[in-house]
């Protein structure tokens, strides 16, 4: 079995899919890339038994065949080779691999490809939706940070895709913060939903910036398949019922504060240095056209206070938030200004961009912390 391939093309595809591989695998074969050559197209597969990703590269080769090779060795070797043709020669009897390049060659041992586990297949009742790559990327980018790491409530450990015939809403929450990103630029043919785990969501987040065009998603109760131009990902979904996210979003919030997002982030970063390390509690006091950000650490007798200009005309009120969560939320909004909607110090604050992206309705929510005074 012999084929010739561009070193940079192969290396970039292998780098992209190698993130699927776990550092520790129960099956040694899962440390490998699975190479399959058919009619001049090389397919490379990786898996961690729950998520499988396949990429295709065009090569020059007239024989078909398949073999597995340890991923780390091949990746590290290809990193050092500048752009040039590589000739792979595989002995089908003992899986010895010779890689020839301009001034030398590598020799390494492959493995039997038959040991590699097959990826899951979807049932006959699979649902299919299509959306532009940038729409899917936008939803994942804005929501993946809010997913949980909760062994007791696994449904919270992923992004919930709520699909209707009018729109698609992506939701993530860890119980303290919640992101709801609704897009009108994509919709389904029927009402459907699935929960995408954090790892495959992060893999898509890394792949989608290079993608143009449409992503096709097919899913049933257990698995989902994402089809991109050069990549195909099959992943196990999180099974279970996602909580009713709309019910936790406060509807009547009389206190509305409009503030410059980046100035507020800067103030929060400076003031939070002086907050209690245990709680990261930061206090926001809103009064006419100004917001006072303060924090203190009683144990070390440190405190800080900063005043920022804002648009606010209601009665004065104070509310406490965990500073790291609030900074996370503000960093995942792209608008220059945000509106912080508040009802009272015991109810969640709702944060929305002043200017929404086209065909998008983005809302973020943060639970308050109790103030001592």
XYZ file of C-alpha atoms in Angstrom:
373
model
C 0.000 0.000 0.000
C 1.534 3.298 -1.105
C 0.378 6.937 -1.348
C 1.803 10.460 -1.640
C 0.380 13.367 0.367
C 1.213 17.021 1.161
C 2.988 17.261 4.532
C 1.209 20.443 5.672
C -2.231 19.262 4.503
C -1.867 15.979 6.387
C -0.370 17.620 9.465
C -3.114 20.291 9.768
C -5.905 17.688 9.454
C -4.258 15.391 12.001
C -3.736 18.284 14.439
C -7.411 19.237 14.164
C -8.760 15.764 14.965
C -6.086 14.736 17.497
C -7.893 16.676 20.259
C -10.419 13.829 20.381
C -7.805 11.415 21.752
C -7.768 11.082 25.556
C -4.487 11.112 27.472
C -5.430 7.748 29.016
C -7.403 5.173 27.046
C -8.798 1.825 28.135
C -8.102 0.398 24.662
C -4.520 0.915 23.354
C -5.848 1.161 19.770
C -7.581 4.447 20.757
C -4.113 6.059 20.995
C -3.916 5.654 17.202
C -5.034 7.295 13.983
C -6.962 4.927 11.711
C -5.869 5.479 8.079
C -8.159 4.220 5.296
C -7.231 4.751 1.649
C -9.900 4.351 -1.004
C -9.889 5.636 -4.591
C -7.324 8.371 -3.974
C -9.012 9.707 -0.826
C -7.391 9.197 2.571
C -9.787 9.075 5.544
C -8.279 9.446 9.014
C -10.356 8.493 12.062
C -9.844 9.069 15.802
C -12.068 8.045 18.695
C -12.300 8.089 22.472
C -15.169 5.512 22.326
C -17.806 8.253 22.867
C -16.729 10.763 20.208
C -15.408 9.767 16.781
C -14.050 12.192 14.214
C -13.160 11.530 10.588
C -11.309 13.821 8.181
C -10.482 13.346 4.508
C -7.365 14.371 2.577
C -6.777 14.050 -1.162
C -3.700 11.917 -1.956
C -2.019 10.221 -4.917
C -2.404 6.484 -4.486
C -3.806 3.656 -6.537
C -4.079 0.890 -3.910
C -6.758 0.665 -1.231
C -6.090 -0.426 2.333
C -6.240 0.444 6.021
C -3.898 0.524 9.019
C -3.552 2.213 12.421
C -0.559 4.203 13.689
C 0.228 5.763 17.095
C -0.974 9.370 16.922
C 1.632 11.145 19.052
C 4.634 9.712 17.200
C 3.277 10.632 13.778
C 2.103 14.107 14.846
C 5.453 15.018 16.398
C 7.330 13.746 13.343
C 5.186 15.672 10.841
C 5.469 18.923 12.819
C 9.148 19.159 11.960
C 8.744 18.736 8.177
C 8.216 21.853 5.982
C 5.767 21.762 3.048
C 6.712 18.946 0.655
C 5.320 15.644 -0.662
C 5.503 12.673 1.707
C 5.511 9.107 0.408
C 3.900 6.544 2.724
C 4.776 2.906 2.040
C 3.000 0.296 4.220
C 3.852 -3.389 4.290
C 0.437 -5.145 4.638
C 2.013 -8.261 6.191
C 3.632 -6.710 9.282
C 2.293 -3.080 9.149
C 5.766 -1.592 8.899
C 5.443 2.029 7.713
C 8.124 3.966 5.844
C 7.596 7.706 5.363
C 9.987 9.220 2.818
C 10.568 12.964 2.533
C 13.050 15.191 0.742
C 16.202 14.444 2.714
C 15.366 11.339 4.695
C 12.835 8.827 5.902
C 10.972 7.691 9.020
C 10.303 4.052 9.881
C 7.602 3.156 12.386
C 5.291 0.280 13.170
C 1.570 0.366 12.436
C -1.174 -1.812 13.874
C -4.048 -3.908 12.597
C -6.939 -1.579 11.732
C -9.550 -4.263 12.481
C -9.110 -3.644 16.225
C -10.343 -0.055 15.845
C -13.938 0.286 17.176
C -16.670 1.160 14.707
C -18.512 4.432 15.183
C -22.155 4.451 16.240
C -24.888 4.545 13.635
C -28.145 6.481 13.874
C -31.580 4.893 14.057
C -34.288 5.196 11.413
C -36.012 7.943 13.424
C -33.042 10.354 13.171
C -33.844 14.066 12.883
C -31.923 16.257 10.423
C -31.250 20.002 10.636
C -28.947 22.316 8.713
C -27.344 25.589 9.775
C -24.578 27.872 8.585
C -21.172 27.167 10.142
C -20.944 30.695 11.602
C -24.395 30.367 13.230
C -23.426 27.121 14.979
C -20.044 28.563 15.957
C -21.675 31.701 17.381
C -24.050 29.679 19.560
C -21.331 27.353 20.854
C -18.893 30.223 21.466
C -21.410 32.132 23.560
C -22.697 29.192 25.604
C -20.027 26.519 26.165
C -18.387 28.468 29.028
C -21.614 28.225 31.056
C -21.816 24.400 31.006
C -21.391 22.578 34.310
C -19.110 19.802 35.592
C -21.757 18.086 37.686
C -21.628 14.316 38.185
C -25.020 14.322 39.921
C -26.824 16.236 37.125
C -25.130 15.176 33.875
C -27.759 16.965 31.733
C -26.175 20.261 32.838
C -22.765 19.234 31.430
C -23.587 20.146 27.830
C -25.308 22.570 25.473
C -29.043 22.039 25.029
C -30.250 22.463 21.431
C -33.958 23.360 21.466
C -35.175 23.066 17.865
C -38.527 24.391 16.620
C -39.975 25.077 13.169
C -39.169 28.789 13.633
C -35.752 28.914 15.320
C -33.000 27.021 17.160
C -32.084 27.943 20.736
C -28.800 26.887 22.359
C -28.816 26.882 26.157
C -26.149 26.202 28.776
C -26.285 26.546 32.554
C -24.336 25.420 35.620
C -27.011 26.527 38.095
C -25.253 29.864 38.797
C -25.185 31.325 35.297
C -27.304 30.655 32.230
C -26.897 31.499 28.543
C -29.779 31.418 26.072
C -28.787 32.068 22.459
C -31.705 31.951 20.028
C -31.049 32.131 16.290
C -33.665 32.818 13.642
C -31.152 31.945 10.888
C -31.735 28.197 11.388
C -34.782 26.067 12.119
C -35.991 22.472 12.083
C -38.766 20.691 10.218
C -40.227 19.489 13.518
C -39.937 20.059 17.256
C -36.824 18.273 18.551
C -34.001 18.625 21.079
C -30.679 17.127 22.139
C -27.895 17.798 24.670
C -24.388 18.045 23.185
C -21.621 17.220 25.714
C -18.918 19.784 26.444
C -16.033 17.899 24.782
C -17.561 17.556 21.286
C -18.871 21.144 21.600
C -15.300 22.341 22.249
C -14.015 20.258 19.320
C -16.561 21.956 17.044
C -15.567 25.350 18.437
C -12.001 24.700 17.222
C -13.019 23.339 13.792
C -15.806 25.717 12.750
C -13.743 28.946 12.292
C -12.079 27.330 9.248
C -15.417 26.160 7.795
C -17.542 27.879 5.172
C -21.061 26.954 4.156
C -23.538 24.648 5.850
C -23.207 22.141 8.690
C -25.619 19.200 8.613
C -26.640 17.717 11.970
C -28.434 14.385 12.303
C -29.356 12.914 15.671
C -31.477 10.315 17.437
C -31.975 9.654 21.180
C -28.384 8.519 21.775
C -26.015 9.912 19.126
C -25.479 12.884 16.833
C -23.547 13.261 13.587
C -22.092 16.636 12.542
C -21.072 16.821 8.877
C -18.686 19.611 7.871
C -16.894 20.120 4.575
C -13.755 18.125 5.473
C -14.731 16.631 8.824
C -17.398 14.317 10.185
C -18.015 13.916 13.927
C -20.142 11.247 15.611
C -20.723 11.731 19.334
C -22.720 10.217 22.164
C -25.359 12.621 23.466
C -26.237 13.258 27.097
C -29.480 11.455 27.833
C -32.060 12.972 30.160
C -34.545 15.804 30.431
C -33.156 19.341 30.385
C -34.779 21.711 32.933
C -37.267 24.321 31.730
C -34.771 27.136 31.198
C -37.383 29.809 30.433
C -38.985 29.404 33.854
C -35.844 30.621 35.691
C -35.494 33.847 33.659
C -37.140 36.723 35.609
C -39.620 38.519 33.359
C -40.393 41.828 35.097
C -37.170 43.644 35.892
C -37.867 47.312 36.668
C -34.219 48.313 37.214
C -32.405 48.588 33.865
C -28.777 49.698 33.804
C -27.033 50.455 30.476
C -23.243 50.419 30.800
C -20.111 50.220 28.619
C -19.125 46.541 28.666
C -15.350 46.877 28.483
C -15.173 49.652 31.066
C -17.238 47.519 33.441
C -15.001 44.476 32.864
C -11.923 46.592 33.595
C -13.440 47.901 36.833
C -14.497 44.403 37.907
C -10.987 43.040 37.283
C -9.373 45.819 39.338
C -11.827 45.740 42.238
C -12.142 41.919 42.431
C -8.452 41.682 43.429
C -9.593 42.958 46.846
C -12.563 40.604 47.238
C -12.621 37.593 49.554
C -10.698 34.749 47.908
C -13.248 32.277 49.225
C -16.327 33.921 47.710
C -15.091 36.449 45.071
C -18.115 38.514 46.145
C -18.426 41.876 44.452
C -21.116 44.452 45.244
C -22.807 46.586 42.601
C -24.699 49.637 43.840
C -26.703 51.354 41.111
C -27.963 54.890 41.558
C -28.783 57.721 39.210
C -26.444 57.445 36.183
C -23.669 55.739 38.089
C -22.705 52.265 39.242
C -20.435 51.785 42.262
C -18.416 48.559 42.227
C -16.944 47.534 45.568
C -15.345 44.553 47.269
C -13.712 43.798 50.579
C -11.810 41.029 52.305
C -12.413 41.317 56.041
C -9.777 38.672 56.867
C -6.982 40.739 55.299
C -8.491 44.211 55.896
C -8.440 45.082 52.188
C -11.127 46.787 50.147
C -11.638 48.629 46.866
C -14.294 50.803 45.290
C -14.708 52.261 41.810
C -17.454 54.345 40.209
C -18.480 53.973 36.561
C -20.878 56.112 34.547
C -24.029 54.355 33.341
C -27.549 55.121 32.172
C -29.950 54.497 35.055
C -32.920 56.462 36.313
C -34.557 54.183 38.920
C -34.355 53.891 42.691
C -30.954 53.058 44.210
C -30.334 49.356 44.902
C -27.432 47.029 45.691
C -26.816 43.468 44.529
C -23.947 41.006 45.010
C -22.414 38.753 42.328
C -19.478 36.375 42.078
C -16.974 38.518 40.183
C -15.424 35.682 38.122
C -18.864 34.642 36.819
C -19.842 38.211 35.928
C -16.533 38.797 34.097
C -17.007 35.495 32.196
C -20.468 36.546 31.066
C -19.373 40.023 29.937
C -16.377 38.563 28.060
C -18.717 36.299 26.075
C -20.811 39.206 24.782
C -19.426 41.056 21.769
C -21.541 44.241 21.957
C -19.982 47.528 23.134
C -22.776 48.179 25.642
C -24.896 45.854 27.775
C -28.147 46.232 29.681
C -28.222 44.727 33.170
C -31.836 44.115 34.200
C -32.484 43.722 37.945
C -35.605 43.106 40.010
C -34.320 42.897 43.583
C -31.125 41.701 45.364
C -32.453 38.143 45.733
C -33.381 37.534 42.081
C -31.138 36.776 39.133
C -29.681 39.574 37.065
C -30.370 39.424 33.312
C -27.635 40.712 30.997
C -28.339 41.374 27.324
C -26.368 43.228 24.619
C -27.759 46.636 23.605
C -27.231 45.695 19.954
C -28.052 42.082 19.125
C -26.275 40.261 16.287
C -28.362 39.821 13.128
C -31.094 37.137 13.494
C -29.946 36.478 17.070
C -31.520 36.907 20.497
C -28.865 36.538 23.211
C -29.625 36.590 26.938
C -27.371 35.762 29.877
C -28.410 35.343 33.479
C -26.441 35.336 36.742
C -27.678 34.310 40.180
C -26.929 36.852 42.948
C -24.912 36.294 46.110
C -26.124 37.445 49.519
C -24.655 40.721 50.757
C -23.627 40.895 54.398
C -24.885 44.435 54.897
